[in-house]
mmCIF file of C-alpha atoms and ligand atoms in Angstrom:
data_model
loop_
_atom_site.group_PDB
_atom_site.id
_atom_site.type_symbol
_atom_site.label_atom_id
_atom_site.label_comp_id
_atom_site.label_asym_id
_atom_site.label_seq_id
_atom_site.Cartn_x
_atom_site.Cartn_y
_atom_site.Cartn_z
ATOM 1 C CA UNK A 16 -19.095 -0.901 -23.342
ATOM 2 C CA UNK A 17 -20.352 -2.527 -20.449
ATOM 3 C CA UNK A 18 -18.619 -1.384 -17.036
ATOM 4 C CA UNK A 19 -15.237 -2.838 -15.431
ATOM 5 C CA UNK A 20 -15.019 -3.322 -12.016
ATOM 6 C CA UNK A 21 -10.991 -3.226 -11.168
ATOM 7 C CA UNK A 22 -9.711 -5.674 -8.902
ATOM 8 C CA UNK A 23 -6.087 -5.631 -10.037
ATOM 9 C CA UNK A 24 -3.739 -5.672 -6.711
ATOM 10 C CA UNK A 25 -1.616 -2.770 -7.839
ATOM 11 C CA UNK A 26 -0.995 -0.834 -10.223
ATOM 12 C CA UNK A 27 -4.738 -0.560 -9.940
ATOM 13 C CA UNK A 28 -7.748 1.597 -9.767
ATOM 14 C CA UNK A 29 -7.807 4.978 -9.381
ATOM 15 C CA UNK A 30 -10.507 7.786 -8.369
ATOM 16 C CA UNK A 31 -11.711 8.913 -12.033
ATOM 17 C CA UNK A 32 -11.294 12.396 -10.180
ATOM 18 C CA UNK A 33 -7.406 11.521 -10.407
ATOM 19 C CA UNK A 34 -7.718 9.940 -14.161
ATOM 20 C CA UNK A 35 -9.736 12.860 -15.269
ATOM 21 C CA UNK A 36 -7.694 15.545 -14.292
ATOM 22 C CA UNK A 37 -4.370 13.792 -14.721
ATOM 23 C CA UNK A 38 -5.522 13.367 -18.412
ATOM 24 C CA UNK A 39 -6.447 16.839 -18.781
ATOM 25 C CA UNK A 40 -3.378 18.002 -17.694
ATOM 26 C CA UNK A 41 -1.132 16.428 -19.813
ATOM 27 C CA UNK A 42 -3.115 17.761 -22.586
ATOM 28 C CA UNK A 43 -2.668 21.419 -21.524
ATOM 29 C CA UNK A 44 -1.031 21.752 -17.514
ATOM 30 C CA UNK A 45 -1.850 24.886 -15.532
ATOM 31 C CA UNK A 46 -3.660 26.524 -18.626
ATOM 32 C CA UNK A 47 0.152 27.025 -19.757
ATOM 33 C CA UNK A 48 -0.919 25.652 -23.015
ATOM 34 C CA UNK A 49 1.801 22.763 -22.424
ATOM 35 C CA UNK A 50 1.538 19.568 -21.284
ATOM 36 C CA UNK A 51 2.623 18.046 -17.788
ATOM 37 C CA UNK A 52 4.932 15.883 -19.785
ATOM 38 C CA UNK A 53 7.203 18.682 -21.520
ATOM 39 C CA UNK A 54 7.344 21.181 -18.584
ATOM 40 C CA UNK A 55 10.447 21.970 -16.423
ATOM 41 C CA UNK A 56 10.342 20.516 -12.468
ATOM 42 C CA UNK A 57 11.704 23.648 -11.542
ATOM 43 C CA UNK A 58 8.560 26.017 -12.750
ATOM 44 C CA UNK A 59 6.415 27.262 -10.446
ATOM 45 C CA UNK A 60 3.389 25.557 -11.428
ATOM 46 C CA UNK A 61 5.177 22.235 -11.078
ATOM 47 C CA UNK A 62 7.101 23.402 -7.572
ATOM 48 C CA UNK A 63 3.475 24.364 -6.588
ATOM 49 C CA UNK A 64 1.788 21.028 -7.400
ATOM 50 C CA UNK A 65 4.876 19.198 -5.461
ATOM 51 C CA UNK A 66 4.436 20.877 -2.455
ATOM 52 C CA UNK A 67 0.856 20.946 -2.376
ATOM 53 C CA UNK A 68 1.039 17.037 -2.385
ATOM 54 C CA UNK A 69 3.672 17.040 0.528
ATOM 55 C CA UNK A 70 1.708 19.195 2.510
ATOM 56 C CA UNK A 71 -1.846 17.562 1.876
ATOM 57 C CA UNK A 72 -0.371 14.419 3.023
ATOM 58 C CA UNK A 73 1.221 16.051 6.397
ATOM 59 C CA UNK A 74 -2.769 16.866 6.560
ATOM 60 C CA UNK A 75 -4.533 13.911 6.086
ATOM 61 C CA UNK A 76 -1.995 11.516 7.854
ATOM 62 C CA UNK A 77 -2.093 14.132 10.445
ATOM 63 C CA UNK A 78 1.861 14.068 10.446
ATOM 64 C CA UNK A 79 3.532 15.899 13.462
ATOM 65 C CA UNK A 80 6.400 19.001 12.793
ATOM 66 C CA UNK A 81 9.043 16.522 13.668
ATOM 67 C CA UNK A 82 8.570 14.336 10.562
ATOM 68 C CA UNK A 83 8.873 15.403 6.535
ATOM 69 C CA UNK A 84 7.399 14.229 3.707
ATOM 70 C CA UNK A 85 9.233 13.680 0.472
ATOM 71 C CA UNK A 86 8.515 11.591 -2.796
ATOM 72 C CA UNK A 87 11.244 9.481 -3.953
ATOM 73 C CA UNK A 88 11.696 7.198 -7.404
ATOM 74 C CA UNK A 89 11.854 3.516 -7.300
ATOM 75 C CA UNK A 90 8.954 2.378 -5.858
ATOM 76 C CA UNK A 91 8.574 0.762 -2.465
ATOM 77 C CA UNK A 92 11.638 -1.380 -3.262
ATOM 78 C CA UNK A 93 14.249 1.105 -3.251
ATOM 79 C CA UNK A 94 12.973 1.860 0.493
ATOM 80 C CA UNK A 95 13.466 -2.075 1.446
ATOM 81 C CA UNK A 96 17.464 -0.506 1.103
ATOM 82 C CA UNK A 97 17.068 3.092 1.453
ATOM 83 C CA UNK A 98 15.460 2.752 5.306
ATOM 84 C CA UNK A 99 18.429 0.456 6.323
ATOM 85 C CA UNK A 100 20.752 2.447 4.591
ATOM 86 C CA UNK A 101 19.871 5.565 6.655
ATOM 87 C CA UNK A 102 18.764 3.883 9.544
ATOM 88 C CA UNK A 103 20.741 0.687 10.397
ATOM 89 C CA UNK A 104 23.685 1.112 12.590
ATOM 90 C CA UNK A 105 23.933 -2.241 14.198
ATOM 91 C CA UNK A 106 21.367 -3.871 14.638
ATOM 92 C CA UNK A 107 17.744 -3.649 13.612
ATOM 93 C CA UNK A 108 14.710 -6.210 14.114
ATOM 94 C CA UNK A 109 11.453 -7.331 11.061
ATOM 95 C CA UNK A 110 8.589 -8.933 11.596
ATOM 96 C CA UNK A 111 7.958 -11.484 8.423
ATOM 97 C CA UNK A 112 4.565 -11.785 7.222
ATOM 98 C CA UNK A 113 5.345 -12.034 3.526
ATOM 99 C CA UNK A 114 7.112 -11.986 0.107
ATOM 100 C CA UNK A 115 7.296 -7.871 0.628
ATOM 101 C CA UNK A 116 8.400 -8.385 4.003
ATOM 102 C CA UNK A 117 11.095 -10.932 3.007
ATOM 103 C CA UNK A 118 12.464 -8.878 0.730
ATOM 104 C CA UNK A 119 13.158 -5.937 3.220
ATOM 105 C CA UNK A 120 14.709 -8.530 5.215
ATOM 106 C CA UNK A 121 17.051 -9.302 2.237
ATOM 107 C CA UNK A 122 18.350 -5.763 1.603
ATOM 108 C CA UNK A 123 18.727 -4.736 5.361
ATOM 109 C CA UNK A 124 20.904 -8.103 6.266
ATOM 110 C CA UNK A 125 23.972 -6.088 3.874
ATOM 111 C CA UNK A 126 23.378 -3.649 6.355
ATOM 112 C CA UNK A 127 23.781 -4.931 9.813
ATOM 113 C CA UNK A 128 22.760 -7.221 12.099
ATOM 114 C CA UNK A 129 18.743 -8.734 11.240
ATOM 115 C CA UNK A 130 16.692 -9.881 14.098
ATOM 116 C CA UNK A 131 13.834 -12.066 12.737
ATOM 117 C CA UNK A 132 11.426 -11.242 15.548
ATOM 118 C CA UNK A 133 8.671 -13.723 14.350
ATOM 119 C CA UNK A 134 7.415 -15.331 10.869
ATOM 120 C CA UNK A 135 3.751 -16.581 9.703
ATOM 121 C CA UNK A 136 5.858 -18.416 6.385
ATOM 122 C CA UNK A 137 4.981 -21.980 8.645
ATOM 123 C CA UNK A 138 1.752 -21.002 7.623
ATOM 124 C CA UNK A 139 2.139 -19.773 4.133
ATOM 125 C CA UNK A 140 1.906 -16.482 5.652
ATOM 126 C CA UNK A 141 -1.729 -16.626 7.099
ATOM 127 C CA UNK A 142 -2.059 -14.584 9.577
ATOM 128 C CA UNK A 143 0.101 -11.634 11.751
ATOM 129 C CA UNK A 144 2.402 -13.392 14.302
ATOM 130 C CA UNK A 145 1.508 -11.950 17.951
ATOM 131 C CA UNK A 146 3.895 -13.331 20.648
ATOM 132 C CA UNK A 147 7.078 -12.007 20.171
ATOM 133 C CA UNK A 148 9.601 -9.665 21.855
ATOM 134 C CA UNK A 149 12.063 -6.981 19.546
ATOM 135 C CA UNK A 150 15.218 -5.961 21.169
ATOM 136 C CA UNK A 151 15.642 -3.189 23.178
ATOM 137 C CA UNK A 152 18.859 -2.570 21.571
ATOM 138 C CA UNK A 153 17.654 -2.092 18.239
ATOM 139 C CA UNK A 154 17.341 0.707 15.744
ATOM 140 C CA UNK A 155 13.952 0.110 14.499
ATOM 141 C CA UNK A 156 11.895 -2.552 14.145
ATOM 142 C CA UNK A 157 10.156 -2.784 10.771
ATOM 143 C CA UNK A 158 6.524 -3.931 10.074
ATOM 144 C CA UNK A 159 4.571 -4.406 6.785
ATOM 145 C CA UNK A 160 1.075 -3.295 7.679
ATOM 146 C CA UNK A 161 -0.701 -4.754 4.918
ATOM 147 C CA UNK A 162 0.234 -8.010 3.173
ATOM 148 C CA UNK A 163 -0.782 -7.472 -0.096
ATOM 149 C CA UNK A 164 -0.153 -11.118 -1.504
ATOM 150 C CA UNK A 165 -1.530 -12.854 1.320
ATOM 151 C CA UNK A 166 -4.104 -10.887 2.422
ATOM 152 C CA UNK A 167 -3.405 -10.003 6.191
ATOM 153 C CA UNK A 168 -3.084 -6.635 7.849
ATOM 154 C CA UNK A 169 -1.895 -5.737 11.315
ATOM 155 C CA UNK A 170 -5.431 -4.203 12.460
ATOM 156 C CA UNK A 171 -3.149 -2.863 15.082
ATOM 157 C CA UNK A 172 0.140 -0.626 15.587
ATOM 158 C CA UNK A 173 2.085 -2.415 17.802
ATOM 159 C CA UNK A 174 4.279 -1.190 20.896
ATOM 160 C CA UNK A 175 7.805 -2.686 21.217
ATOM 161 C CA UNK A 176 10.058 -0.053 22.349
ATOM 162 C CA UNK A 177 12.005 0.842 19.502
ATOM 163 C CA UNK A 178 10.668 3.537 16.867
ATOM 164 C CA UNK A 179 9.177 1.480 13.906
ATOM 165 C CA UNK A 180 9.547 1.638 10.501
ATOM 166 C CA UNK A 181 6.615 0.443 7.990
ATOM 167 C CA UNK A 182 6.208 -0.309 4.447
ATOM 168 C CA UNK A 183 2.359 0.894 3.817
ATOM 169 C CA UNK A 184 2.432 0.326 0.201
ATOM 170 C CA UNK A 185 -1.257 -1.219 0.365
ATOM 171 C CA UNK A 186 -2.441 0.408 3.104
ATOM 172 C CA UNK A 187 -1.424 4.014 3.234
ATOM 173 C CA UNK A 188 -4.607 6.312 3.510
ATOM 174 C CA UNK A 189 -6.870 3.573 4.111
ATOM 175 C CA UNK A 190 -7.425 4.316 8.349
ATOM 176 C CA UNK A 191 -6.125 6.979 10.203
ATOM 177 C CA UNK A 192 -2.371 5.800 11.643
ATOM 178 C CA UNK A 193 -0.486 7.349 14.624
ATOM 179 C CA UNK A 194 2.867 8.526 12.824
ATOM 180 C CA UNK A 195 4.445 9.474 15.758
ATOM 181 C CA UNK A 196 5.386 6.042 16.284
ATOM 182 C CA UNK A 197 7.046 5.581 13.190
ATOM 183 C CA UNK A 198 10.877 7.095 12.094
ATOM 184 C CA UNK A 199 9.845 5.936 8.645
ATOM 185 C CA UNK A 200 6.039 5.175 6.306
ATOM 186 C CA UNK A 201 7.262 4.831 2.741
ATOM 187 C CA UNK A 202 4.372 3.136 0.689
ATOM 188 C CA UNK A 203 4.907 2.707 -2.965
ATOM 189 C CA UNK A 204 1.895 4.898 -5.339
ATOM 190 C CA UNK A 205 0.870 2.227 -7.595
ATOM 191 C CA UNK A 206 -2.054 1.008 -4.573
ATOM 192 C CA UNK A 207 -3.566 3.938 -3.005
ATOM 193 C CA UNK A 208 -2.394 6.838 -4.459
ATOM 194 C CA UNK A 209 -0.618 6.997 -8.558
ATOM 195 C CA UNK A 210 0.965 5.405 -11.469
ATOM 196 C CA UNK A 211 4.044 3.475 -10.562
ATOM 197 C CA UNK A 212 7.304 5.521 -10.454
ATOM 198 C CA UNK A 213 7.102 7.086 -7.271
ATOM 199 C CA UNK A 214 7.245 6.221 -3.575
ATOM 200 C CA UNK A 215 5.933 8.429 -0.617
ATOM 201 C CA UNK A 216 7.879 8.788 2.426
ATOM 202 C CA UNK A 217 7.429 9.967 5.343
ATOM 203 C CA UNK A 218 10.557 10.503 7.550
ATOM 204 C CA UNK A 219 11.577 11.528 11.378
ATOM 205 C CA UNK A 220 14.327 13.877 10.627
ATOM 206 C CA UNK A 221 16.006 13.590 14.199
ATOM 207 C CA UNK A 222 16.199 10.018 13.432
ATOM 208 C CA UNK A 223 18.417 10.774 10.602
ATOM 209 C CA UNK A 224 22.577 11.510 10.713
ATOM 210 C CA UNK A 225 22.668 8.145 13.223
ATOM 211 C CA UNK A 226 24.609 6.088 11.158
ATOM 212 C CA UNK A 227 28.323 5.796 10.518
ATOM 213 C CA UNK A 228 28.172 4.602 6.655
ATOM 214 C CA UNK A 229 28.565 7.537 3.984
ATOM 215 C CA UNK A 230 25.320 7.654 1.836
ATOM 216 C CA UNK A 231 25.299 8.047 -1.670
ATOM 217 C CA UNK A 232 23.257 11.443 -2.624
ATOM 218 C CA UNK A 233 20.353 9.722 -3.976
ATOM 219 C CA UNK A 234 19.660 7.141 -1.274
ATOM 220 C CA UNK A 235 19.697 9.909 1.972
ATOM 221 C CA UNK A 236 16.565 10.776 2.940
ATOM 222 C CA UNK A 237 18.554 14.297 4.619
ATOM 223 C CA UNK A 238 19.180 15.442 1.082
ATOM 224 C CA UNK A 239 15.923 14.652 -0.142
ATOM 225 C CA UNK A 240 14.540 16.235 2.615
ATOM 226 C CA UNK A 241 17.249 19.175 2.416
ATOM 227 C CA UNK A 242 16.050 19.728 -1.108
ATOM 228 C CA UNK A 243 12.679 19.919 -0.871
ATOM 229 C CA UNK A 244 12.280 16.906 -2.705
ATOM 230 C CA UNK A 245 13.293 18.140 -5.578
ATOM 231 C CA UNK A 246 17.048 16.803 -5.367
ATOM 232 C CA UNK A 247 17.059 15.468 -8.985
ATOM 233 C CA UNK A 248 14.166 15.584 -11.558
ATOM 234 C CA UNK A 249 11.557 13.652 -9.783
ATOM 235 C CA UNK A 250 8.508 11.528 -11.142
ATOM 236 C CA UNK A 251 6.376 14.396 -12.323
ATOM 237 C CA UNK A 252 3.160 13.071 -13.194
ATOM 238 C CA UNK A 253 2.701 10.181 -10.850
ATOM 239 C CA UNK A 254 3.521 13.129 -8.438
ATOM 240 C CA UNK A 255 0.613 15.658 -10.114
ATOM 241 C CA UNK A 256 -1.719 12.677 -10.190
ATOM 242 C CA UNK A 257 -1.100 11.629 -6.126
ATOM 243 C CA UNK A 258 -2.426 15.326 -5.534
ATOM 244 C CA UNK A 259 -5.301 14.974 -7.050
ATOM 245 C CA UNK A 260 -5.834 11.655 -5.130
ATOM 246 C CA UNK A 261 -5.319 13.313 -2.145
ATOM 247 C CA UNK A 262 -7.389 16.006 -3.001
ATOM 248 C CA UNK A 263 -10.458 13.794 -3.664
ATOM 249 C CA UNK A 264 -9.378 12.094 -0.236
ATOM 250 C CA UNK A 265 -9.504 15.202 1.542
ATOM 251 C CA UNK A 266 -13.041 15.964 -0.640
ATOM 252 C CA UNK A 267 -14.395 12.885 0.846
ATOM 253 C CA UNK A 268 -13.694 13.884 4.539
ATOM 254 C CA UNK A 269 -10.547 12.424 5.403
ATOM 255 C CA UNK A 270 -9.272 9.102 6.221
ATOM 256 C CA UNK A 271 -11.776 8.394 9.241
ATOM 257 C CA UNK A 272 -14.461 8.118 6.236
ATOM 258 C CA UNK A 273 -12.301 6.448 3.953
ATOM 259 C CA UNK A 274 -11.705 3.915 6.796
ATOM 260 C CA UNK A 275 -15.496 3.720 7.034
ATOM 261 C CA UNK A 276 -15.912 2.859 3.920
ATOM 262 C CA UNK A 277 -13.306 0.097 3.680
ATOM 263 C CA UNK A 278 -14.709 -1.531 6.618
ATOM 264 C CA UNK A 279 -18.339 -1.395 4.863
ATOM 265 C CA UNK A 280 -16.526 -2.528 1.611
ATOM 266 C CA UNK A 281 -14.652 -5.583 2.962
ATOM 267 C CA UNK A 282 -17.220 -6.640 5.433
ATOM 268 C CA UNK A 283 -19.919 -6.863 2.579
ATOM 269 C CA UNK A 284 -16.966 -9.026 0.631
ATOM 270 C CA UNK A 285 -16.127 -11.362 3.475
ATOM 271 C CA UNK A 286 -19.548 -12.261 4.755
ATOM 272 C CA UNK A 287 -20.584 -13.662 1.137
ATOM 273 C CA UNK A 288 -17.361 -15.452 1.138
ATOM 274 C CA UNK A 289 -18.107 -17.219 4.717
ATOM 275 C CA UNK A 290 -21.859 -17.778 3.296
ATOM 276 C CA UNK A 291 -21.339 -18.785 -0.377
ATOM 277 C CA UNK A 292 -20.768 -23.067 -0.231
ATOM 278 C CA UNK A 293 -17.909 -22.470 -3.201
ATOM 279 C CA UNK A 294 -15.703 -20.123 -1.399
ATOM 280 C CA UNK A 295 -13.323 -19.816 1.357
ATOM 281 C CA UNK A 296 -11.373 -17.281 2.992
ATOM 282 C CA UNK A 297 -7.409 -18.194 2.884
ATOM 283 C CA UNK A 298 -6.481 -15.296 5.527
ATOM 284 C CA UNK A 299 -7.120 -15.865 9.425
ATOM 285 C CA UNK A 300 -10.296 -14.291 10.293
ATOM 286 C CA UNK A 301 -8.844 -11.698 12.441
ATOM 287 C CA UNK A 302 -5.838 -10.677 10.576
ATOM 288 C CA UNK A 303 -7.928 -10.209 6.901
ATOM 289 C CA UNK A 304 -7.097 -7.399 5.112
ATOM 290 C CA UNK A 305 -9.480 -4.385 4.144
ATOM 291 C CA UNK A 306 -7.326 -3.772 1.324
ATOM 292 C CA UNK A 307 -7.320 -7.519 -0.513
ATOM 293 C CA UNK A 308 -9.557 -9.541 -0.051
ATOM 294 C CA UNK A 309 -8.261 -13.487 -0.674
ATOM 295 C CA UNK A 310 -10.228 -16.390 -1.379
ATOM 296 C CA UNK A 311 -10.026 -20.089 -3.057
ATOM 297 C CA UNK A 312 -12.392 -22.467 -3.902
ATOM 298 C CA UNK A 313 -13.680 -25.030 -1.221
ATOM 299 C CA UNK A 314 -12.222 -28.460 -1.494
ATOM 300 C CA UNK A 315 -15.110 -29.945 -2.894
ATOM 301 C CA UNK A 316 -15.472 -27.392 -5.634
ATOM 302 C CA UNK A 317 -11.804 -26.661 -6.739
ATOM 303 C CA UNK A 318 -12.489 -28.372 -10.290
ATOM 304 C CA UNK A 319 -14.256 -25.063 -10.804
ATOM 305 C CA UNK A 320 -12.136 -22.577 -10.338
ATOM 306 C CA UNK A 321 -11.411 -21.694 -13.615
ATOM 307 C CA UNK A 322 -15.239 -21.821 -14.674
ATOM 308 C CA UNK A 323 -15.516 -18.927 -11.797
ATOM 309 C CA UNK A 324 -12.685 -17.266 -13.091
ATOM 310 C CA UNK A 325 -14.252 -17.036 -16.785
ATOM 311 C CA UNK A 326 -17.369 -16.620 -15.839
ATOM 312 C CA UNK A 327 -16.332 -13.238 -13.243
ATOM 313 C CA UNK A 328 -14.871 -11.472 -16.300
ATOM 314 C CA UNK A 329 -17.813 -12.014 -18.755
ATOM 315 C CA UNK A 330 -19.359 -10.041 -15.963
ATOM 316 C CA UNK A 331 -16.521 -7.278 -15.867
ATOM 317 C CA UNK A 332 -14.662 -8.258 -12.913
ATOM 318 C CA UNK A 333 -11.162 -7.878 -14.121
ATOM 319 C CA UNK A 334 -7.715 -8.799 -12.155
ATOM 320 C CA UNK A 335 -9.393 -11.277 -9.791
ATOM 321 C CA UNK A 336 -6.763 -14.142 -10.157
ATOM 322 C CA UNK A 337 -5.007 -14.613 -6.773
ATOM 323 C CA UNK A 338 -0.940 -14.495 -6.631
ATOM 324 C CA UNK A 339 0.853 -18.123 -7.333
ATOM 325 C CA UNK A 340 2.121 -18.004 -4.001
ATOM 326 C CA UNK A 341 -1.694 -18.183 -2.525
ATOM 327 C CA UNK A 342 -4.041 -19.115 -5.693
ATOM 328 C CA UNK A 343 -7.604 -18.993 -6.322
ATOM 329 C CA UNK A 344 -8.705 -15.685 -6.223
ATOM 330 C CA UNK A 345 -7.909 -11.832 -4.729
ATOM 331 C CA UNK A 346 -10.285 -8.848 -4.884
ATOM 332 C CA UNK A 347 -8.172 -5.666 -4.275
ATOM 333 C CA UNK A 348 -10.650 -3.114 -2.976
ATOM 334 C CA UNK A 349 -8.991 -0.011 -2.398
ATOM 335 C CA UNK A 350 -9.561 3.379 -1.445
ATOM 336 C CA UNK A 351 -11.045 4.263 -4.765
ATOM 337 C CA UNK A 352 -12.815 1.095 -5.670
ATOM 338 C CA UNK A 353 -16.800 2.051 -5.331
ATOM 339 C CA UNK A 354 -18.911 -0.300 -3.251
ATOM 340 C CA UNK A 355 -21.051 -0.485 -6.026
ATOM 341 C CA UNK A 356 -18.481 -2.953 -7.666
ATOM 342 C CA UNK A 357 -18.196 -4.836 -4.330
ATOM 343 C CA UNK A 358 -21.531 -5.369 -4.723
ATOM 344 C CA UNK A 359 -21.303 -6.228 -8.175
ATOM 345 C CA UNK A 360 -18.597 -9.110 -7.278
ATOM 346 C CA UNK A 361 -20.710 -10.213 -4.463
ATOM 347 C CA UNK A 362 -23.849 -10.488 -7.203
ATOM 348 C CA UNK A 363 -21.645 -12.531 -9.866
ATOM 349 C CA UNK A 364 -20.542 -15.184 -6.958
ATOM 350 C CA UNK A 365 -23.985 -15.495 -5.495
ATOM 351 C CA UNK A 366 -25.004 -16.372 -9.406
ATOM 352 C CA UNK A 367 -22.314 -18.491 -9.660
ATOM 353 C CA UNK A 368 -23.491 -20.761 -7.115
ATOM 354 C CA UNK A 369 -27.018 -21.199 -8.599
ATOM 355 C CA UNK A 370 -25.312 -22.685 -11.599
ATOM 356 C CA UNK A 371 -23.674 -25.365 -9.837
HETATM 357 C C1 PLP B 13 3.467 -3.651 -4.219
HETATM 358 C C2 PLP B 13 4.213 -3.703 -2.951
HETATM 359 C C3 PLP B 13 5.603 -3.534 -2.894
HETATM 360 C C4 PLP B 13 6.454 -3.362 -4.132
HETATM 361 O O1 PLP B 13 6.336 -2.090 -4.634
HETATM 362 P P1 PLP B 13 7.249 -1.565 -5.849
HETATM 363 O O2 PLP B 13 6.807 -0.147 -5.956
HETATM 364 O O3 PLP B 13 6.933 -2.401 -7.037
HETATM 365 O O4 PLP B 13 8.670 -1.683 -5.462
HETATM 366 C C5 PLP B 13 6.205 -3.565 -1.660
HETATM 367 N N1 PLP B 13 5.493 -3.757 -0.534
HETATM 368 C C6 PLP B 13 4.161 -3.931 -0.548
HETATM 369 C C7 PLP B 13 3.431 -4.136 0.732
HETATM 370 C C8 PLP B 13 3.483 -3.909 -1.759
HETATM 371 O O5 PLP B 13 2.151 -4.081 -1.777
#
């Protein structure tokens, strides 16, 4: 079979290294002669696998001893209510700059008070708004750090005053980030890191115990934290397969050379899109994502779209079709998507264009 080269925005490719072993493991986990799937949480191999993800994280994000890590069920949704639900008192401030970000808008506002610092929806969510000011007075102020329908990414972490709190679902592990300024990183695992099922989360535990609501056992990130993250039965093999994610991460050298590579990756991406006469970037030039990569036909070509689309998957590319909120085309290029197939998607648009 000839090769695929995964563009799918999420769930989406992984590191073979993480496929591999993953599959080998549910055939026969820990040479116990059983597989992941039928094992108890509470064994040791399991308990050791759990915290060996926790703590590899801690490493490679470089996390300080005042924040924990835990994994949690429900993807990065549930966190659109569980970071309010922990962390809103009064009043806490969002920076909209898309669908995801909209939606953690949604959930907080049954919380408490939602400042709207800025939005980029005038401009179907373009670019990363710049001019605005967040409260003093608030409890956080939340940021999505990578847009992952639109195609923008705050290159940088900004300074407002007020701890933040960021959904990193598409960009967690991608650069090096300075968690210190953060009470709360959740990122769902179906991007950068596993199957669907699981989000990481990484909390400041003297941020926690601030607010006046009771929380329900499953939504406190204390208890989770408390427990080790092993409050209930949690998402055992998207868990096992995040370690050996972060394994290969830390194999590779960390995220300063996974960030390296994502900058080669994307810049190799966007300069045939700015050359090729058929394409166009959708995303302001300096808010485009490393991470997904959007692009739509030029006016005077649009009747071709889908002739590109066809022809991109008789060469292998698969998942290239852009969201319906943005069209044309997105190439997700994450952590574990080779250059090689960056290169490959680069080759099949600059043939394109000799056919027209
Ligand atoms: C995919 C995604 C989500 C949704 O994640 P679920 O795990 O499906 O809840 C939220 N935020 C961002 C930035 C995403 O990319």
């Amino acid at each position: 079979m000839k090769k695929k080269h995964n563009f799918y925005a999420g769930p989406s490719i992984l590191s073979e290294y993480t496929i591999k072993n993953t599959a080998a493991a549910v055939e026969n986990f820990a040479g116990s002669g059983l597989s992941l799937l039928e094992v108890s949480h509470r064994g040791k191999d399991f308990i050791a696998v759990n915290d060996e993800a926790r703590v590899l994280v801690k490493e490679l994000l470089d996390v300080p001893s005042t924040h924990e890590v835990i994994f949690v069920g429900g993807g990065a949704s549930m966190q659109f209510c569980m970071a309010p639900y922990n962390l809103l008192n009064k009043k806490a401030s969002y920076l909209d700059t898309g669908t995801w970000a909209s939606k953690a808008i949604k959930e907080a506002k049954i919380f408490g008070e939602v400042e709207v610092v800025a939005s980029s929806k005038d401009k179907n969510y373009s670019y990363i708004p710049k001019e605005y000011s967040v409260s003093p007075d608030s409890d956080y102020f939340h940021i999505t750090t990578n847009n992952t329908i639109f195609g923008t990414e705050l290159h940088t972490i900004p300074d407002v005053g007020v701890p933040l709190v960021s959904d990193m679902s598409s960009d967690i592990f991608s650069r090096p980030v300075d968690v210190s300024k953060f009470n709360v990183i959740y990122a769902g695992a179906q991007k950068n890191l596993a199957p669907s099922g699981v989000a990481v989360v990484i909390v400041r535990t003297d941020a926690l115990g601030k607010v006046d609501r009771p929380i329900p056992s499953m939504l406190s990130y204390r208890i989770h934290v408390d427990n080790d993250s092993m409050y209930n039965t949690p998402p055992v093999l998207p868990i096992f397969a995040a370690l050996q994610t972060l394994k290969w991460y830390k194999e590779q050298g960390g995220l300063p050379v996974l960030q390296q590579k994502n900058i080669e990756k994307a810049a190799i991406l966007y300069a045939e899109i700015d050359r090729n006469k058929l394409f166009k970037g959708t995303a302001a030039v300096e808010d485009r994502s490393l991470m997904n990569v959007c692009f739509v036909m030029n006016e005077e070509y649009k009747e071709l779209e889908s002739a590109f689309n066809e022809y991109a998957t008789a060469n292998g590319m698969i998942g290239l079709k852009g969201h319906r909120s943005v069209g044309g085309f997105r190439a997700s290029i994450y952590n574990a998507m080779p250059k090689s197939s960056v290169e490959a998607l680069v080759e099949t648009m600059k043939a394109f264009e000799k056919t027209v």
